[in-house]
Short mmCIF file of C-alpha atoms in Angstrom, two decimals:
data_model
loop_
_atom_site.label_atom_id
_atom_site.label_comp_id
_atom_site.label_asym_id
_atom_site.label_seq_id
_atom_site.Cartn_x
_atom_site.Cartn_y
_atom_site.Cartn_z
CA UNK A 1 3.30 21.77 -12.44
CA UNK A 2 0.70 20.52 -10.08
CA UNK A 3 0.48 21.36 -6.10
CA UNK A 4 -0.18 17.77 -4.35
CA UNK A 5 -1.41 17.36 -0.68
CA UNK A 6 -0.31 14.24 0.61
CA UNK A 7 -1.95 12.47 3.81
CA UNK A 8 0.22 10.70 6.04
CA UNK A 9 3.56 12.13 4.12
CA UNK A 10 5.86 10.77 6.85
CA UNK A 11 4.84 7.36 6.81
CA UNK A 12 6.55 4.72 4.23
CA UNK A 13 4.32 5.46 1.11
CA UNK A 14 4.14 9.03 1.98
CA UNK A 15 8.14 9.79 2.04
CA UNK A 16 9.09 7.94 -1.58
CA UNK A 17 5.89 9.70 -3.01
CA UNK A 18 7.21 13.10 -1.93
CA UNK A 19 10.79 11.99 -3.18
CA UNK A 20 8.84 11.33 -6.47
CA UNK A 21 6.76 14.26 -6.95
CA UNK A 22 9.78 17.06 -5.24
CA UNK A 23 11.83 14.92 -7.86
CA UNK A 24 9.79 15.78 -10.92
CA UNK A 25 9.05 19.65 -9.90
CA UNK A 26 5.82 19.54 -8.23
CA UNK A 27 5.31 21.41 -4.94
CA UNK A 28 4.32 19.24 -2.26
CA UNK A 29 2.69 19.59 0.96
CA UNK A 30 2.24 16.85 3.86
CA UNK A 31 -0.18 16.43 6.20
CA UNK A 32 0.77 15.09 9.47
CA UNK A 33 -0.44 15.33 13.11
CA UNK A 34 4.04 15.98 14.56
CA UNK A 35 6.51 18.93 12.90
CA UNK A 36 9.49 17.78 11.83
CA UNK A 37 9.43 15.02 9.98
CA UNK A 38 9.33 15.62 6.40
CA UNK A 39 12.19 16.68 3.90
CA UNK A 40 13.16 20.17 4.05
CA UNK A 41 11.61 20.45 0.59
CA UNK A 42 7.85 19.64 1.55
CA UNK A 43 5.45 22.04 2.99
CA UNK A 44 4.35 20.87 6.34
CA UNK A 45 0.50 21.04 7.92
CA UNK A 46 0.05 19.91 10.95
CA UNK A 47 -3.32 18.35 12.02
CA UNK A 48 -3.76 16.53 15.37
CA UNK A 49 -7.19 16.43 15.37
CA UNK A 50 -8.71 12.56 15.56
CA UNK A 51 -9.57 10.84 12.43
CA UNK A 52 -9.64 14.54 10.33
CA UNK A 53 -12.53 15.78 12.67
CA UNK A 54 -11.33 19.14 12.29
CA UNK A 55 -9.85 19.76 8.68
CA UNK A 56 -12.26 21.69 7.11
CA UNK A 57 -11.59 24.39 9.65
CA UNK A 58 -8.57 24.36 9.96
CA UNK A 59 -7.61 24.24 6.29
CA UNK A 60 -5.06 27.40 5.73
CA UNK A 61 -6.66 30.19 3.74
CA UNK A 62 -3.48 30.41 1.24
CA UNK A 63 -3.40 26.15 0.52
CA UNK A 64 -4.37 25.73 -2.72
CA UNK A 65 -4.01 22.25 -4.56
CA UNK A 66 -4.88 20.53 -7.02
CA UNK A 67 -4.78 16.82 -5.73
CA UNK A 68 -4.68 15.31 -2.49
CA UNK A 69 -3.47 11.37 -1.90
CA UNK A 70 -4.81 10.06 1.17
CA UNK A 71 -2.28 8.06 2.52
CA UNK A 72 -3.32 8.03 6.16
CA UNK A 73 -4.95 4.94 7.66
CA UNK A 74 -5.39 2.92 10.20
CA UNK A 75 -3.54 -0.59 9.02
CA UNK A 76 -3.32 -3.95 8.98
CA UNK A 77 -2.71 -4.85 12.58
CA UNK A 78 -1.50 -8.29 13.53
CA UNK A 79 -2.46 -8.02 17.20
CA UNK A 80 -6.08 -6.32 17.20
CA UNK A 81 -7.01 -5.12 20.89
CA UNK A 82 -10.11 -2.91 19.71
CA UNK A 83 -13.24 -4.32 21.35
CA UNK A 84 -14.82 -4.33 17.75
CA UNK A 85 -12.21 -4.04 14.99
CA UNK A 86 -14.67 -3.30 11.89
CA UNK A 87 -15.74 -0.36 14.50
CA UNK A 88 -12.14 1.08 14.76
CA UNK A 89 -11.03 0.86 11.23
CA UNK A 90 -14.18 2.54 10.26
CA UNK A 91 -13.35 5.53 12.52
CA UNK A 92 -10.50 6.05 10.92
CA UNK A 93 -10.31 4.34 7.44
CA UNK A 94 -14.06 5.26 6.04
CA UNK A 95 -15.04 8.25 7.71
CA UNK A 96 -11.86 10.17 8.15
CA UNK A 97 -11.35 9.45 4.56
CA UNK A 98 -14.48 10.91 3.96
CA UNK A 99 -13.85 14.19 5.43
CA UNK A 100 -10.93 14.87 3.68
CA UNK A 101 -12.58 14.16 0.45
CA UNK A 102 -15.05 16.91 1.59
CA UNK A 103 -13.02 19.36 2.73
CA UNK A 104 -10.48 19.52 -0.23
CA UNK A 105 -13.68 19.43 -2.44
CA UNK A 106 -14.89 22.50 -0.23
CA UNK A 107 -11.66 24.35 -0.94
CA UNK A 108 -11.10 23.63 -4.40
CA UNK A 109 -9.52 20.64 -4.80
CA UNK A 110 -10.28 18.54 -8.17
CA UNK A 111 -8.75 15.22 -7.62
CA UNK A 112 -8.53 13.06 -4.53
CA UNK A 113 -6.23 9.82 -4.66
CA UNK A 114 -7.43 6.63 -2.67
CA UNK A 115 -4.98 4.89 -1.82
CA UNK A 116 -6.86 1.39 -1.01
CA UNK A 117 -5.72 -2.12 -0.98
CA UNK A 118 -5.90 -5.35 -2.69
CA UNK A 119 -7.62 -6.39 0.57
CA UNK A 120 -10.85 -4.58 -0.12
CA UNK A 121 -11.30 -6.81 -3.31
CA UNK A 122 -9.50 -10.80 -1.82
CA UNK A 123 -6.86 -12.10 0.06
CA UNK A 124 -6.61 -14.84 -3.00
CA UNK A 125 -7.13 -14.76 -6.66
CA UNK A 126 -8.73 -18.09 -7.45
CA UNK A 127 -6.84 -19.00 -10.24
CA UNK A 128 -6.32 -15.78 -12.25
CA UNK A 129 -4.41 -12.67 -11.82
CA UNK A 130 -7.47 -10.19 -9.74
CA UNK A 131 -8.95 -7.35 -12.23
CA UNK A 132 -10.82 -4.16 -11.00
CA UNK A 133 -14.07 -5.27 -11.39
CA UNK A 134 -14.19 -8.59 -9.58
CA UNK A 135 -17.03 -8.93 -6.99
CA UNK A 136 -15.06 -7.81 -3.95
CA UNK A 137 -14.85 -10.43 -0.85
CA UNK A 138 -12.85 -8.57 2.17
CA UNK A 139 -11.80 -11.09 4.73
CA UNK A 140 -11.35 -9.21 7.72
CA UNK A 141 -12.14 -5.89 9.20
CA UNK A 142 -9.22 -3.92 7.46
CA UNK A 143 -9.99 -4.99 3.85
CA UNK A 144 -13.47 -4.54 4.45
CA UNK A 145 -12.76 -0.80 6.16
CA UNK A 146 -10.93 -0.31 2.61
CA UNK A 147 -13.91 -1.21 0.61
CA UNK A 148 -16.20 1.01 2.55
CA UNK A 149 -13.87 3.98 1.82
CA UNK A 150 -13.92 3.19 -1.99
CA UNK A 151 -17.59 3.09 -2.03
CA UNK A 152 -18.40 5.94 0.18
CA UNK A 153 -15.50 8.29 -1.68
CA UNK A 154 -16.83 7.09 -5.41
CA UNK A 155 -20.76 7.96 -3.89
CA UNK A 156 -19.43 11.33 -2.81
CA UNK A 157 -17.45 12.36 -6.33
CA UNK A 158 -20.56 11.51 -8.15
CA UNK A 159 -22.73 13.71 -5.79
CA UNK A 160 -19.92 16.75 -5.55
CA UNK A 161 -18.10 16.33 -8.55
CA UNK A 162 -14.82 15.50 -7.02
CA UNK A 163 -12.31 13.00 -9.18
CA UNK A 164 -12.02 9.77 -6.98
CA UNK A 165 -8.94 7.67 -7.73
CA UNK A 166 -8.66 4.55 -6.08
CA UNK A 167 -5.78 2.89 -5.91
CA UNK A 168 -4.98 -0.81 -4.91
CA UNK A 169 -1.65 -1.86 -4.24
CA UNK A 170 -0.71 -5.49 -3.11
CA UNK A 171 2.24 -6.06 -0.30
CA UNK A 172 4.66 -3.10 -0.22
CA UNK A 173 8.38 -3.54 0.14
CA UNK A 174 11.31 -1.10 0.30
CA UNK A 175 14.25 0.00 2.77
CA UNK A 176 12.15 0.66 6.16
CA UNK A 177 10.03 -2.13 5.28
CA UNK A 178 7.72 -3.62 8.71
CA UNK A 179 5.69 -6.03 9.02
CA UNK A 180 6.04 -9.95 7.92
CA UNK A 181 8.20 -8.43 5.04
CA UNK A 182 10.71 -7.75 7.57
CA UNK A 183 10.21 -10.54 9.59
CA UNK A 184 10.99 -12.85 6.55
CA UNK A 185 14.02 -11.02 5.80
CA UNK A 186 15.20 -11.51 10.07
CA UNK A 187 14.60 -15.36 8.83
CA UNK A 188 16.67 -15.72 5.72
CA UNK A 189 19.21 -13.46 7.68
CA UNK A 190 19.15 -15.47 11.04
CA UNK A 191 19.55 -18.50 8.93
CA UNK A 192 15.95 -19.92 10.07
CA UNK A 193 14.89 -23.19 8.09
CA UNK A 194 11.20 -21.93 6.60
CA UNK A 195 9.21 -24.58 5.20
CA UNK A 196 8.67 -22.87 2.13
CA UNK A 197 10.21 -24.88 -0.86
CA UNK A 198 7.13 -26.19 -2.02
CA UNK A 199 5.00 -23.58 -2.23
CA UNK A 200 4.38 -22.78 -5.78
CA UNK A 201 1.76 -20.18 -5.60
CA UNK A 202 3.12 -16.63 -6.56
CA UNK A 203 1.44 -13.61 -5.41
CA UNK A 204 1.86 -10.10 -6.45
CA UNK A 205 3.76 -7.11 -4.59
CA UNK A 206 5.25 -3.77 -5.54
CA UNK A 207 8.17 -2.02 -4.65
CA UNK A 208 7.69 1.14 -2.64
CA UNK A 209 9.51 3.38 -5.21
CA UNK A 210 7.12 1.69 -8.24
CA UNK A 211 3.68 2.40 -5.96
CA UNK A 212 5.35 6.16 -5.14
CA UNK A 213 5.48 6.68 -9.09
CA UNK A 214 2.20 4.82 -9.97
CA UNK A 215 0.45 7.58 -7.23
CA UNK A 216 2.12 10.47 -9.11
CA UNK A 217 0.57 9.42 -12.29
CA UNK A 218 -2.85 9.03 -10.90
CA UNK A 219 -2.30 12.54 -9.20
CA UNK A 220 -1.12 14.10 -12.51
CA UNK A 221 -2.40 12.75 -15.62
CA UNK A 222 -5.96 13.91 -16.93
CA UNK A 223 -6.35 10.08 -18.15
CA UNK A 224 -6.67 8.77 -14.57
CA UNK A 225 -9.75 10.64 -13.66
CA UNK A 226 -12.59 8.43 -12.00
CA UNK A 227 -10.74 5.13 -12.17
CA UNK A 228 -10.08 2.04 -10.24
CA UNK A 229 -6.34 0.98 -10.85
CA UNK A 230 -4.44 -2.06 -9.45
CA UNK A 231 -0.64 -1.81 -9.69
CA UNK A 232 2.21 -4.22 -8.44
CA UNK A 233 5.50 -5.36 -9.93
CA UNK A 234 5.77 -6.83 -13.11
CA UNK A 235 6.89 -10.34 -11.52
CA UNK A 236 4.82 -12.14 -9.07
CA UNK A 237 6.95 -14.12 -7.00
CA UNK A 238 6.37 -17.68 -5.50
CA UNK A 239 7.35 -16.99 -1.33
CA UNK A 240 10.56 -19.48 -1.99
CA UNK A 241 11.45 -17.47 -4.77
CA UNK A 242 11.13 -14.08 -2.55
CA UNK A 243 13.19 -15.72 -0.10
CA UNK A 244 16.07 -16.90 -2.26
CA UNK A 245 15.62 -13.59 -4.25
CA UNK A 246 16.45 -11.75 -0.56
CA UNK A 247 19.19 -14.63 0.58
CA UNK A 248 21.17 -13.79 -2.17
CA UNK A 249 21.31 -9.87 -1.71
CA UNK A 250 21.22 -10.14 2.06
CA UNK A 251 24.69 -12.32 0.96
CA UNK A 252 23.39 -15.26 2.73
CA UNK A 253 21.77 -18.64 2.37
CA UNK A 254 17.71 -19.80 2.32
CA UNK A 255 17.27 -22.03 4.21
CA UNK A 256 13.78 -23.83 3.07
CA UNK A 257 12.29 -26.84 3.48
CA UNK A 258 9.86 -29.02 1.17
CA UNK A 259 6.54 -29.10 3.40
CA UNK A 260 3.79 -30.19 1.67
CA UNK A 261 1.13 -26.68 1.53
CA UNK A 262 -1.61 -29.18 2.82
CA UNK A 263 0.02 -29.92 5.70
CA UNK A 264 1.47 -26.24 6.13
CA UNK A 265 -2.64 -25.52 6.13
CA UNK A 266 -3.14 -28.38 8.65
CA UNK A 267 -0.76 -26.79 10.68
CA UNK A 268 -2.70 -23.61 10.74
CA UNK A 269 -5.95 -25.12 11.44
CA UNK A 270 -4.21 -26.84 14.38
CA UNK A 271 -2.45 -23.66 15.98
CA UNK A 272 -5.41 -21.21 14.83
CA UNK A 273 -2.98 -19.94 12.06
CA UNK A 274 -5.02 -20.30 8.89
CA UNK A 275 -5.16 -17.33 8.07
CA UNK A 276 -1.53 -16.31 8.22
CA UNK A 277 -0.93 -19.81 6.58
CA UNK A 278 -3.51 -18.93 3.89
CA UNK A 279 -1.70 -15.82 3.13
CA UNK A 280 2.01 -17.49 2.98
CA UNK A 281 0.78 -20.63 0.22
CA UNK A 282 -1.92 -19.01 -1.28
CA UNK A 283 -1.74 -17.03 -4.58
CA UNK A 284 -3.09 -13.48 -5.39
CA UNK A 285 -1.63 -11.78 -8.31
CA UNK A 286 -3.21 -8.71 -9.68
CA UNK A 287 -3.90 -7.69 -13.22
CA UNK A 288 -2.80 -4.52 -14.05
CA UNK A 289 -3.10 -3.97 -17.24
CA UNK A 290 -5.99 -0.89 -16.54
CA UNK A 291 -3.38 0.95 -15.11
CA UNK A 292 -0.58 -0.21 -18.11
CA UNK A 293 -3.03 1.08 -20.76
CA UNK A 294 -4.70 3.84 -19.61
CA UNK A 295 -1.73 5.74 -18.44
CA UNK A 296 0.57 4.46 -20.35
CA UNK A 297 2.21 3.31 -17.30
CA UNK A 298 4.75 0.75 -16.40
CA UNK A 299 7.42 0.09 -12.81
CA UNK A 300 10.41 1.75 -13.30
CA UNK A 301 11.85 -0.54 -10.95
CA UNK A 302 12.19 -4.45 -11.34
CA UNK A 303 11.62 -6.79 -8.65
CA UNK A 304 15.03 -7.45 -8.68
CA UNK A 305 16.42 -4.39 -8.06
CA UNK A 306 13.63 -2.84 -5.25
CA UNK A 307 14.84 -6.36 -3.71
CA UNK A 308 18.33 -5.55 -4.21
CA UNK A 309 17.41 -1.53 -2.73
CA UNK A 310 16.13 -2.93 0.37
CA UNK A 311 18.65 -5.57 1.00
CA UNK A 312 21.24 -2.85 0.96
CA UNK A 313 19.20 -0.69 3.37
CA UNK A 314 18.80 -3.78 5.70
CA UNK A 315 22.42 -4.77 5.82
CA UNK A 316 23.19 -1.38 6.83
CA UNK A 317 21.44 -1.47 9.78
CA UNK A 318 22.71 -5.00 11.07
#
């Protein structure tokens, strides 16, 4: 059995990814910068020091592992105040990355776990399902942060030796879902008409319990070492789909409308929107067959039911 450090462990990713690997006998540690907020079965670290400055000192003399996942990063954020945003998620999502690479290769570590996003490659597929190697075209500050990290971590295994792993899910869902995931489901629930019934594109996500056993495998298995994978569900939704997928285990009704997606995109231009709009009509699936073949790997979970899963945990809190 293998001892994994996991960055960020109380966060949303972090927690079902310790479920996962506590659940399949591996011992587990979490980094995180307050006590108390892991599972009583997960070795706790805590670092407050900004952006990792100071984990290579303060790494404990008796931690030895054999992976870390770096789950810890500065995300998406829908209301930027940073004076210069590609600044700020650099700070945090390219060099602290880069310092924990470097001090787990320091102290032994073999394998270090990226966990990236489809951002750093597109925020649409144009016209296919996005594989590994496509040129990448970040759109904003985040997915290009993301990129930077991939590049700098995969320069620094080559020079040190260390197995980089770079991960790249799509949207993640689950019970304690944020974000415009959430806010959609306060629609459907709220009854809110969403002018969403035309919108055929279908774009991929994953369910947080999938991405939590998709990280395990990359931390584990011999056959992920020095690879790029992209992982999602195995269906890709349209948005009306989603919504009538989460009306009908949230026990209510969708309430969508047939808006033309031009004029949904005029709309954006109009209200200086196009972006959001751009990421509600447009499509961006992922391929993941990489991941499918080279570790045998496949969701455990259906759309359906991580749907279903976080229905259930919604209802329960309204």
């Amino acid at each position: 059995m293998s001892h994994v450090l996991i960055t960020g462990a109380n966060g949303f990713v972090g927690q079902a990814l310790c479920r996962a690997l506590r659940g399949a006998g591996h011992t587990v540690t979490g980094l995180v910068r307050r006590a108390g907020q892991l599972q009583s079965d997960v070795n706790e670290w805590i670092d407050v020091s900004m952006d990792f400055a100071a984990i290579d000192a303060a790494w404990p003399a008796t931690l030895q592992v054999d992976c870390v996942v770096h789950l810890a990063a500065r995300v998406h954020v829908m209301r930027e105040e940073a004076a210069d945003p590609d600044a700020a998620f650099r700070a945090t999502n390219v060099d602290g990355a880069l310092r924990v690479a470097q001090a787990a290769s320091r102290h032994g570590v073999r394998r270090f776990v990226f966990v990236s996003s489809v951002k750093a490659l597109a925020e649409a597929d144009m016209g296919r399902p996005l594989r590994e190697d496509d040129p990448p075209m970040p759109q904003d500050a985040y997915g290009r942060s993301k990129l930077a990290a991939e590049l700098a971590l995969s320069s620094y295994g080559e020079q040190s030796g260390l197995d980089v792993v770079i991960v790249r899910p799509p949207l993640v869902y689950g019970p304690q879902v944020r974000a415009n995931f959430l806010r959609l489901m306060d629609a459907v629930w709220k009854g809110v008409p969403l002018p969403l019934a035309s919108v055929r594109a279908r774009r991929s996500l994953i369910y947080v319990e999938n991405l939590a056993d998709a990280l395990m495998h990359c931390a584990i298995d011999p056959r992920a070492a020095h690879q790029c994978f992209h992982v999602a569900d195995a269906d890709a939704p349209t948005v009306a789909e989603l919504a009538c997928s989460l009306a009908l285990h949230l026990q209510k009704t969708a309430r969508l409308l047939p808006v033309p997606p031009a004029l949904l995109h005029l709309a954006g231009r109009l209200t200086g929107r196009s972006a959001h709009v751009d990421r509600l009509v447009g499509a961006l699936q992922l391929d993941t067959a990489r991941i499918c073949a080279t570790l045998d790997w496949q969701p455990p979970y259906s759309t359906d039911e991580g749907l279903a899963e976080t229905a259930r945990w919604y209802r329960a809190t309204h």
